[in-house]
PDB file of C-alpha atoms and ligand atoms in Angstrom:
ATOM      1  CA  UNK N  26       0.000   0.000   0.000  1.00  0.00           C
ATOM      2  CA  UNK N  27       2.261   2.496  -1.139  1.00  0.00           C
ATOM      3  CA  UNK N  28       1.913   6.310  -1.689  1.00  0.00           C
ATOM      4  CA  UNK N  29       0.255   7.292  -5.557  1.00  0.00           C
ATOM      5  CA  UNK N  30       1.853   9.537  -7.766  1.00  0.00           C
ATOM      6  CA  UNK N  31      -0.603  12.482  -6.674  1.00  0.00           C
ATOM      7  CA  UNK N  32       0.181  11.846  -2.996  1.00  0.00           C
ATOM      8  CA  UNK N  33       3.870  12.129  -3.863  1.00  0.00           C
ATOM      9  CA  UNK N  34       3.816  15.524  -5.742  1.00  0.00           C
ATOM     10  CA  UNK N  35       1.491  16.992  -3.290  1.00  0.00           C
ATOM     11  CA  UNK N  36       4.636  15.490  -0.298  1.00  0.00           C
ATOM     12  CA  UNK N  37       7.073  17.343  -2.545  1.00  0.00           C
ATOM     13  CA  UNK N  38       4.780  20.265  -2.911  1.00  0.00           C
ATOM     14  CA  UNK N  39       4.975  20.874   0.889  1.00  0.00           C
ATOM     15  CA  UNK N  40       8.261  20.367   1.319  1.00  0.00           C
ATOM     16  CA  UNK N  41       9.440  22.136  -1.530  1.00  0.00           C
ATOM     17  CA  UNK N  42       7.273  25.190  -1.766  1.00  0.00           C
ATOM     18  CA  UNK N  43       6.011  28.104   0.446  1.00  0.00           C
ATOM     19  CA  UNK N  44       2.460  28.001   1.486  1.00  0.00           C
ATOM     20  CA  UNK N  45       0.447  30.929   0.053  1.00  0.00           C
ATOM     21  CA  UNK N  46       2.970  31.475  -3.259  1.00  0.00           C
ATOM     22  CA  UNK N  47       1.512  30.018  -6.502  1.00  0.00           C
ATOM     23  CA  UNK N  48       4.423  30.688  -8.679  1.00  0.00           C
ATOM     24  CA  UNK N  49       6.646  28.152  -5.796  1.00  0.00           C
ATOM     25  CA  UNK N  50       4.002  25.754  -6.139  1.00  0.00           C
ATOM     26  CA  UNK N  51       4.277  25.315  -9.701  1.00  0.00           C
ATOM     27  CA  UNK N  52       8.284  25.553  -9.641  1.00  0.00           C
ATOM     28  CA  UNK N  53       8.078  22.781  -6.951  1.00  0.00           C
ATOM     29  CA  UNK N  54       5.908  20.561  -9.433  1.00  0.00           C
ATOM     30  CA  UNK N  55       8.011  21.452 -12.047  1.00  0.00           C
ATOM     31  CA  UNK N  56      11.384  20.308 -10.229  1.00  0.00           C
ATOM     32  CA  UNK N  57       9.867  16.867  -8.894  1.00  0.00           C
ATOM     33  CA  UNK N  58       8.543  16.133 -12.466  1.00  0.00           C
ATOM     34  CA  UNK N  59      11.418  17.044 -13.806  1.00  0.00           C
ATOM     35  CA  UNK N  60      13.866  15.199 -12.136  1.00  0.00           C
ATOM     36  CA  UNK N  61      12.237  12.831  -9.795  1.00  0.00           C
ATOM     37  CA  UNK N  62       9.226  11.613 -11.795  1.00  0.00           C
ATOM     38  CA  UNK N  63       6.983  12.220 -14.770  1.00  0.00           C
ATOM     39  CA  UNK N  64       3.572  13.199 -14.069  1.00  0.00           C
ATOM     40  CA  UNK N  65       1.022  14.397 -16.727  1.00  0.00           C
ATOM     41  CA  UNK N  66       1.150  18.270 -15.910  1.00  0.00           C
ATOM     42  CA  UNK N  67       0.988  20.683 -18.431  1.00  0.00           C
ATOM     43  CA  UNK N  68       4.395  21.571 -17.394  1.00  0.00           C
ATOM     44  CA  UNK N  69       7.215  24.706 -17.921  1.00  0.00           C
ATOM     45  CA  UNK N  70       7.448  24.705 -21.384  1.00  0.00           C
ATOM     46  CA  UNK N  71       3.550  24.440 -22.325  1.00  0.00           C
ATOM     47  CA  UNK N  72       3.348  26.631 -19.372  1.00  0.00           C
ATOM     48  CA  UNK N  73       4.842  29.777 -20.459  1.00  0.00           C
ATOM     49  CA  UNK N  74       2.402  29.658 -23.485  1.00  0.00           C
ATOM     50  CA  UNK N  75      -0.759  29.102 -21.299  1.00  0.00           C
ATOM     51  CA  UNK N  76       0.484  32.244 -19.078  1.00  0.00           C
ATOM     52  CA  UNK N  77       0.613  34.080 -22.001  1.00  0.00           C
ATOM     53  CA  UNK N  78      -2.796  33.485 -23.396  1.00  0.00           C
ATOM     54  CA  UNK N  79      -4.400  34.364 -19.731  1.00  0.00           C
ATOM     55  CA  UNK N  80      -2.751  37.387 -19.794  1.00  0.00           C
ATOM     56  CA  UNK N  81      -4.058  38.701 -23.501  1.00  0.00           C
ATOM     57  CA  UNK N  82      -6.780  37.578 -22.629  1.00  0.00           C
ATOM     58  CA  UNK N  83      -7.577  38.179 -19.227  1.00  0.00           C
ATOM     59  CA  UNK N  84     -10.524  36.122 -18.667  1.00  0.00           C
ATOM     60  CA  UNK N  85     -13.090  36.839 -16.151  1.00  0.00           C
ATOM     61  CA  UNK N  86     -14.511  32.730 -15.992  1.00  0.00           C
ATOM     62  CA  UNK N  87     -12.323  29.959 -16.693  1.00  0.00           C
ATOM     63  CA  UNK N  88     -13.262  26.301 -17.292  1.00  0.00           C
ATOM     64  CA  UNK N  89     -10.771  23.678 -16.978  1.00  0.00           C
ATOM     65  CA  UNK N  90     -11.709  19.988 -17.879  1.00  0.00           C
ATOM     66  CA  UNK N  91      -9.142  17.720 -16.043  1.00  0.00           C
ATOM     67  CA  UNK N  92      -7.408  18.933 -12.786  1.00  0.00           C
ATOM     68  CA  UNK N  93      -5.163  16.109 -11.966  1.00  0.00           C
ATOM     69  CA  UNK N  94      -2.573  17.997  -9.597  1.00  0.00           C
ATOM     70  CA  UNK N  95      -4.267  20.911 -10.156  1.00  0.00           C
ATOM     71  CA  UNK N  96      -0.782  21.907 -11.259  1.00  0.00           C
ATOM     72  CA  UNK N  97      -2.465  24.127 -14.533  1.00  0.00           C
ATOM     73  CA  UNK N  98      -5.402  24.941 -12.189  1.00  0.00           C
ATOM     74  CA  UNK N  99      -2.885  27.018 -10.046  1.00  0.00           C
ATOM     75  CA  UNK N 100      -0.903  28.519 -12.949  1.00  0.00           C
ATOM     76  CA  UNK N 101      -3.530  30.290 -14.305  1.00  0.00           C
ATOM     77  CA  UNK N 102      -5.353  31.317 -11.607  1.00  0.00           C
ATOM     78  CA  UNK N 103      -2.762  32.642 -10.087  1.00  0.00           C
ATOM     79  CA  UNK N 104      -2.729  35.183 -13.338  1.00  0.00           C
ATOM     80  CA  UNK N 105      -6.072  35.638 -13.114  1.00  0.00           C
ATOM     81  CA  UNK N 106      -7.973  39.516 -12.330  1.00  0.00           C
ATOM     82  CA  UNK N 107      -9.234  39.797  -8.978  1.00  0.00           C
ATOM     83  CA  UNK N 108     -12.496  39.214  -9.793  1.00  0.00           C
ATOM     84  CA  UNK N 109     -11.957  36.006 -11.637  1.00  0.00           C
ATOM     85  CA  UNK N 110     -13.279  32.491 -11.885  1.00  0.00           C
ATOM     86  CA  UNK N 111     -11.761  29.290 -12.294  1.00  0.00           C
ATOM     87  CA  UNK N 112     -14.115  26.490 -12.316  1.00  0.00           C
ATOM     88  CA  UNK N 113     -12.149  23.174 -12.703  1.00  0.00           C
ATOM     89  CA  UNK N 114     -13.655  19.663 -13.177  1.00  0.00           C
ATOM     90  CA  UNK N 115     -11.867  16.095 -12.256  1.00  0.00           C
ATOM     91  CA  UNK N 116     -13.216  12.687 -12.908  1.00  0.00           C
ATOM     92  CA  UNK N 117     -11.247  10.741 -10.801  1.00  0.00           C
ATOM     93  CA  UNK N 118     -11.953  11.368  -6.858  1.00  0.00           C
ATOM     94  CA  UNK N 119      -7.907  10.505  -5.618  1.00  0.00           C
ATOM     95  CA  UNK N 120      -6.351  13.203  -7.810  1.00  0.00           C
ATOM     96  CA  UNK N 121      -9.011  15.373  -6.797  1.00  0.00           C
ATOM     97  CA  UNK N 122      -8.695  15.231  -3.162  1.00  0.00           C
ATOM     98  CA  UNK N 123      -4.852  15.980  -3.645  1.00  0.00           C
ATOM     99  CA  UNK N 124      -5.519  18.803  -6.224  1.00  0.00           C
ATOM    100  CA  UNK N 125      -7.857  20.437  -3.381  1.00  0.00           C
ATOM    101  CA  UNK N 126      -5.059  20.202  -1.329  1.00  0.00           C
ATOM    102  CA  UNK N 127      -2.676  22.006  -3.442  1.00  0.00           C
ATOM    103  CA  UNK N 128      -5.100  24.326  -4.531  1.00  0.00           C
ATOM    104  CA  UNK N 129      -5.793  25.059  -0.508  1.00  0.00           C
ATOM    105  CA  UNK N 130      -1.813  25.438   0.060  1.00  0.00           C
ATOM    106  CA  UNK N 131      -1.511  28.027  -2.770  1.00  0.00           C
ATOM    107  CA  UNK N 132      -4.411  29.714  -1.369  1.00  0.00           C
ATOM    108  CA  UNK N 133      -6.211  30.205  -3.895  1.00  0.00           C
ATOM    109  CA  UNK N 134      -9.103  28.405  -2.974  1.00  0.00           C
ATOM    110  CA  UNK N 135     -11.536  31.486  -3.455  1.00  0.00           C
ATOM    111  CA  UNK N 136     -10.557  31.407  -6.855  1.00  0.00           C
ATOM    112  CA  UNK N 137     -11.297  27.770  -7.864  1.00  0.00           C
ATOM    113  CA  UNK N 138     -14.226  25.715  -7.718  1.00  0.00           C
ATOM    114  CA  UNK N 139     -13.604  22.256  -7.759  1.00  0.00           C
ATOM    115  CA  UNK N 140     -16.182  19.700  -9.236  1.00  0.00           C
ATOM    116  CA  UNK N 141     -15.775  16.064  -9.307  1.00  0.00           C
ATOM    117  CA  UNK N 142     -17.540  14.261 -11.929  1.00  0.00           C
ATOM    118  CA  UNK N 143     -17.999  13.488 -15.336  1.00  0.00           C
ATOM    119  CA  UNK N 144     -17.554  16.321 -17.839  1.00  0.00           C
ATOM    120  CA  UNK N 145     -20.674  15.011 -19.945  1.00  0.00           C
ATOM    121  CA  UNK N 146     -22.612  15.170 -17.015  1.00  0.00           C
ATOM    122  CA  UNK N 147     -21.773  18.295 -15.290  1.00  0.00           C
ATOM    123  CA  UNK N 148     -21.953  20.853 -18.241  1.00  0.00           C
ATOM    124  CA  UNK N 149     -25.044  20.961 -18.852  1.00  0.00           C
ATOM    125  CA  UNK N 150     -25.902  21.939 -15.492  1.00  0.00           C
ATOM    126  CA  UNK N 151     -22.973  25.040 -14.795  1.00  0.00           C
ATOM    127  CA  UNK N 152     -25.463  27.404 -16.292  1.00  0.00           C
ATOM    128  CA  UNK N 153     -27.781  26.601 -13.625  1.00  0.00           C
ATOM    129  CA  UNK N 154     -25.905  25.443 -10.418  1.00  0.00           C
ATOM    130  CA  UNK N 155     -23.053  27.868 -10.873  1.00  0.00           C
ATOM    131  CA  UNK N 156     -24.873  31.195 -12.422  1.00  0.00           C
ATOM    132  CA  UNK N 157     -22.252  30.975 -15.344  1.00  0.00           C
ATOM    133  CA  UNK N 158     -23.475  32.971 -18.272  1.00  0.00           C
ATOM    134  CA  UNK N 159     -20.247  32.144 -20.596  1.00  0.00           C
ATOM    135  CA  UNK N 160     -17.098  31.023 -20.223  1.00  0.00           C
ATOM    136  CA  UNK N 161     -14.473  33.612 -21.743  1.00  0.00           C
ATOM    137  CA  UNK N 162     -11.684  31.043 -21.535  1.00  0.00           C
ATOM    138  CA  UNK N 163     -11.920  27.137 -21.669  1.00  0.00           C
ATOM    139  CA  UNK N 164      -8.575  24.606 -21.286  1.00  0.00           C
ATOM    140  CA  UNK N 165      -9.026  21.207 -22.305  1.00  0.00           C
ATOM    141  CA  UNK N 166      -6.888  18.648 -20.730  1.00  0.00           C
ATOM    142  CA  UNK N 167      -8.859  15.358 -19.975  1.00  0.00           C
ATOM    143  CA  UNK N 168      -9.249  12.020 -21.739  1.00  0.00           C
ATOM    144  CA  UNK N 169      -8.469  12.864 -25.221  1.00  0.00           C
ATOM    145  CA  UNK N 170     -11.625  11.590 -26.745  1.00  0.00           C
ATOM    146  CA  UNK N 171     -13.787  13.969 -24.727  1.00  0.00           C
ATOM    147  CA  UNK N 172     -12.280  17.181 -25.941  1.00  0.00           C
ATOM    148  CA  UNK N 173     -14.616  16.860 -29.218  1.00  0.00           C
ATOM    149  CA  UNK N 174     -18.103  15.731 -27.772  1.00  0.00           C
ATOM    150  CA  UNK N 175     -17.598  18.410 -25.013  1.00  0.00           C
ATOM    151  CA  UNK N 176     -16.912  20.940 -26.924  1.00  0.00           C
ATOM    152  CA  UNK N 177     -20.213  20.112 -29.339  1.00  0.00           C
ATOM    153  CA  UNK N 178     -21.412  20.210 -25.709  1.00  0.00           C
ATOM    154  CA  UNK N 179     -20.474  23.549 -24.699  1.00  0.00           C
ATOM    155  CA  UNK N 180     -21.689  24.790 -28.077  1.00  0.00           C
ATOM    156  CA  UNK N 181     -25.153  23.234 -27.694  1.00  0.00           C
ATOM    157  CA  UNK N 182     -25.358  24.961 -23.804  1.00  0.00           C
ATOM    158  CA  UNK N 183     -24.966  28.062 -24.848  1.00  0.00           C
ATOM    159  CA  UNK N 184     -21.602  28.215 -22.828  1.00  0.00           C
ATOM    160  CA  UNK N 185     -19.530  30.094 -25.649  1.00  0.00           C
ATOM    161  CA  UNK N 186     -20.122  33.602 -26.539  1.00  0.00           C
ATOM    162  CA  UNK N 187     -18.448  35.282 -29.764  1.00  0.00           C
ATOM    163  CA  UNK N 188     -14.602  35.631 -28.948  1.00  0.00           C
ATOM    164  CA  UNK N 189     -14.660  32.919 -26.325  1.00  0.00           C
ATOM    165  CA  UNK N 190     -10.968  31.166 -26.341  1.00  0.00           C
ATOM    166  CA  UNK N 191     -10.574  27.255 -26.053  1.00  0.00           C
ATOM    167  CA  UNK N 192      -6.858  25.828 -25.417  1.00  0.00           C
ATOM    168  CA  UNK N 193      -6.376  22.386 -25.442  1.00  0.00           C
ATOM    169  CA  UNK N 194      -3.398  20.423 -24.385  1.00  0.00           C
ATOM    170  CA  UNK N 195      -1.918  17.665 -25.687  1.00  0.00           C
ATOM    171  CA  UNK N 196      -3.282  17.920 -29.575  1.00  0.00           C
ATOM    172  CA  UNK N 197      -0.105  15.863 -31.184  1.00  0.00           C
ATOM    173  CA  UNK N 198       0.403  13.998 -28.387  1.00  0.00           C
ATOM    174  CA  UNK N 199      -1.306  11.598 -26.813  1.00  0.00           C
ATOM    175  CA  UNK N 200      -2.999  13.689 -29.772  1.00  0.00           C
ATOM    176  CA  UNK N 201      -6.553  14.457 -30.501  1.00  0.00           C
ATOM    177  CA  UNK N 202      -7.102  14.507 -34.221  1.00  0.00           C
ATOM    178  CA  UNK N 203     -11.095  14.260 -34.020  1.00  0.00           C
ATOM    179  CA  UNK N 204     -10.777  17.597 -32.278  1.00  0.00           C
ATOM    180  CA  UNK N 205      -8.091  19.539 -34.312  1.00  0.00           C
ATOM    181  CA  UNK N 206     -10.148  18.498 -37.863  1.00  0.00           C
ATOM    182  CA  UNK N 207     -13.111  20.126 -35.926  1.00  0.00           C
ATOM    183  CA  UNK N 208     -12.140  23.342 -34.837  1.00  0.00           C
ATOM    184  CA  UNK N 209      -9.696  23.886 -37.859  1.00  0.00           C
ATOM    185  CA  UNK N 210     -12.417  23.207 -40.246  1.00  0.00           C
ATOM    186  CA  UNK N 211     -15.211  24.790 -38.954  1.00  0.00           C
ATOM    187  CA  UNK N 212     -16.395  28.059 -39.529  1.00  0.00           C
ATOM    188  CA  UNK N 213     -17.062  28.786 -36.342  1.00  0.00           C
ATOM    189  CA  UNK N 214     -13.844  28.779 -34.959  1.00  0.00           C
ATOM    190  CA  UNK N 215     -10.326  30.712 -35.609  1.00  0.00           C
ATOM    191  CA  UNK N 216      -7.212  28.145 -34.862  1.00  0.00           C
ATOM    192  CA  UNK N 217      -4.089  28.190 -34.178  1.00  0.00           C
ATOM    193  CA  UNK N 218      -1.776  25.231 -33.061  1.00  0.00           C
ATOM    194  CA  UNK N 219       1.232  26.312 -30.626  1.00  0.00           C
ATOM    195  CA  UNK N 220       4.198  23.937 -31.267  1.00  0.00           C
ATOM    196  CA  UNK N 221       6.225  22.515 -27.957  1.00  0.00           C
ATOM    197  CA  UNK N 222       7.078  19.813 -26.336  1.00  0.00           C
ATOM    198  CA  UNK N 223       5.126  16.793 -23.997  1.00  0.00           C
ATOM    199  CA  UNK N 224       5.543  17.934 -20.543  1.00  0.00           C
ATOM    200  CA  UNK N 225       9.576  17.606 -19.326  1.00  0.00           C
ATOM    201  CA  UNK N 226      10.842  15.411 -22.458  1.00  0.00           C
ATOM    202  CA  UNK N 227      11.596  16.160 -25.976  1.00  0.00           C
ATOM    203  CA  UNK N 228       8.702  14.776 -27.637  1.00  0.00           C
ATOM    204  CA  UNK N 229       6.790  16.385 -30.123  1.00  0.00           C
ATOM    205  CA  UNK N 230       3.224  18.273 -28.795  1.00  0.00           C
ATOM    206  CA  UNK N 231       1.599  21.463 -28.631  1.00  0.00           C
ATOM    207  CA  UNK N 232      -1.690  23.268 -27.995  1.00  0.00           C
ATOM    208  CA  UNK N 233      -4.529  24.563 -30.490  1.00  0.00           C
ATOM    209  CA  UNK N 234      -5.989  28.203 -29.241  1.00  0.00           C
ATOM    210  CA  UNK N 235      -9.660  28.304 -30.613  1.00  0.00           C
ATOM    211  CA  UNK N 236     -11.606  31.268 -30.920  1.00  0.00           C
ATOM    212  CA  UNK N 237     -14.995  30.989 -31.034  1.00  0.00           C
ATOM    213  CA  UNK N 238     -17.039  33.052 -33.742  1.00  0.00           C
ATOM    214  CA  UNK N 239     -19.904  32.175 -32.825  1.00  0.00           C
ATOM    215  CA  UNK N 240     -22.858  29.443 -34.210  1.00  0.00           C
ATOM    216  CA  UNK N 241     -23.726  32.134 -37.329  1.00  0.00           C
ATOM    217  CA  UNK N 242     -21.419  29.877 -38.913  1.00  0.00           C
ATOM    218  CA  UNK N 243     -23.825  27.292 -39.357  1.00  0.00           C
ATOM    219  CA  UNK N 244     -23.368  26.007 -42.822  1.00  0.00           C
ATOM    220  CA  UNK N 245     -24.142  22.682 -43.451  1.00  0.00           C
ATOM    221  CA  UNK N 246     -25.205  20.816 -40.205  1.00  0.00           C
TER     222      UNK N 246
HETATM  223  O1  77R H  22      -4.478  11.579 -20.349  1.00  0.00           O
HETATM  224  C1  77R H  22      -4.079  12.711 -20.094  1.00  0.00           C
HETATM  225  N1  77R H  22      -4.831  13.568 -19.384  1.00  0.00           N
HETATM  226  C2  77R H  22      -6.162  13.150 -18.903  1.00  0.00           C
HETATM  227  C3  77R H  22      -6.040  12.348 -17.589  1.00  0.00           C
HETATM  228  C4  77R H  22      -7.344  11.755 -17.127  1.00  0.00           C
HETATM  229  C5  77R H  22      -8.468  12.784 -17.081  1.00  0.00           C
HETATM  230  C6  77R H  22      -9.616  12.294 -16.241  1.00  0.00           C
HETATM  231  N2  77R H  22     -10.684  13.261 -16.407  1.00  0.00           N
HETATM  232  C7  77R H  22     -10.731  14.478 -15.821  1.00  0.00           C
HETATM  233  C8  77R H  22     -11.920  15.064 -16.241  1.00  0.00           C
HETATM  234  N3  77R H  22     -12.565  14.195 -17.034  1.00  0.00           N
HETATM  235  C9  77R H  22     -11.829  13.086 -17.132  1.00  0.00           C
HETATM  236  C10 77R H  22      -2.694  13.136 -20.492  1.00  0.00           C
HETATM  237  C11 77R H  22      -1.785  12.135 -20.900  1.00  0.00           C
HETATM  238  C12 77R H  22      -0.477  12.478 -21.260  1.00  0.00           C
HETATM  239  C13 77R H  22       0.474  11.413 -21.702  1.00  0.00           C
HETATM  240  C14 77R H  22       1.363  11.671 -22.736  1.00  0.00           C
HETATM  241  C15 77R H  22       2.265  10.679 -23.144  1.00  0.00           C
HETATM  242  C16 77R H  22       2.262   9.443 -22.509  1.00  0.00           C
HETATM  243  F1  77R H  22       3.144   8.488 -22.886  1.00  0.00           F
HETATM  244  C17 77R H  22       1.364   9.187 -21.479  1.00  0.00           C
HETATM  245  C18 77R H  22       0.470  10.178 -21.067  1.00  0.00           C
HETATM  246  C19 77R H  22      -0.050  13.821 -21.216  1.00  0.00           C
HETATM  247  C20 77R H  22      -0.960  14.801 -20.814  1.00  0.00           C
HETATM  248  O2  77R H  22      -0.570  16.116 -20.762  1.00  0.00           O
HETATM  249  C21 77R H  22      -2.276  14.479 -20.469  1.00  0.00           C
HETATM  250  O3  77R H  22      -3.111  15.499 -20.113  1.00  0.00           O
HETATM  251 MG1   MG H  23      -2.273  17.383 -20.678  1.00  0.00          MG
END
């Protein structure tokens, strides 16, 4: 009965990191991924492009589909205006319970909502249980055959308005080519794809930054 992989990063993020300080949170995941063990963060190099598309954009509500460490929860709230909101979902109830954690030692936990549960299932019912109107910035890092159907989803909710940004991780690799022939071929959507690297090796991945234009473009259904 060993520790998990979450319980270890959160053990390194308390020993490594100063309770209260986002940016030593994220260093401290950064150093034990780096050179103690791979985890599935979005990591330093992905990272710096994420910062830099919450800070053009400087949304006001954030949805985040997969939490795992929470490691990418904390990153961009953490650049987040004051009266920001991250609202961050997690399938699996062991990462979450050590994401909460780190999310609680960075303090940020007025930031962040936590949900854990099924992206299909929850969605549908933000409008309603969390008074969200929109979301202004959406990151998509969960199983790799969900970004597609959810994103349908959030069209079909009414959770996208006209200039609405969605950044999804890991589009060469594990990949998610369903998704990228979507939003690069439909006319609702600007894309872009942001070449890098999988989190702390040299493989080949990136991210795709989606604007949505809104459902005018309808063309054929
Ligand atoms: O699977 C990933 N994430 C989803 C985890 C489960 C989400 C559960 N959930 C949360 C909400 N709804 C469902 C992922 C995988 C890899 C990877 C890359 C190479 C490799 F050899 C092994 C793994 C790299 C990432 O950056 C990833 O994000
Ligand atoms: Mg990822």
């Amino acid at each position: 009965t060993g520790s998990t992989r979450p319980q270890r990063i959160l053990r390194a993020v308390q020993k490594n990191s100063t309770r209260g300080s986002p940016c030593s949170v994220v260093n401290a995941i950064d150093d034990y991924c780096k050179h103690k063990e791979w985890a599935m963060n979005v990591g330093d190099e992905k990272g710096i492009i994420v910062d830099d598309v919450v800070l053009e954009l400087k949304p006001i509500t954030v949805l985040e589909l997969g939490t795992y460490c929470a490691y990418s929860t904390v990153r961009i709230a953490n650049l987040l205006p004051p009266e920001a909101k991250l609202i961050t979902l997690e399938f699996n109830a062991e990462s979450a319970a050590i994401a909460r954690e780190i999310i609680t030692w960075a303090g940020l936990e007025e930031k962040i909502q936590l949900i854990i549960g099924a992206s299909g299932d929850w969605i549908p019912r933000l409008k309603e249980e969390f008074g969200i109107e929109t979301f202004d910035l959406v990151f998509l890092d969960h199983w790799k055959d969900r970004y597609l159907p959810d994103t349908k989803l959030l069209e079909k909710c009414g959770l996208l308005k006209p200039g609405a940004v969605l950044l999804a991780d890991n589009v060469i690799c594990p990949g998610t080519p369903d998704y990228l022939d979507y939003v690069r071929n439909s006319p609702r959507y600007k894309s872009k794809f942001y070449r890098s690297h999988l989190e702390y090796t040299q493989e080949e991945d990136g991210l795709e930054h989606s604007v949505f234009l809104g459902m005018a473009g309808r063309g054929a259904e």
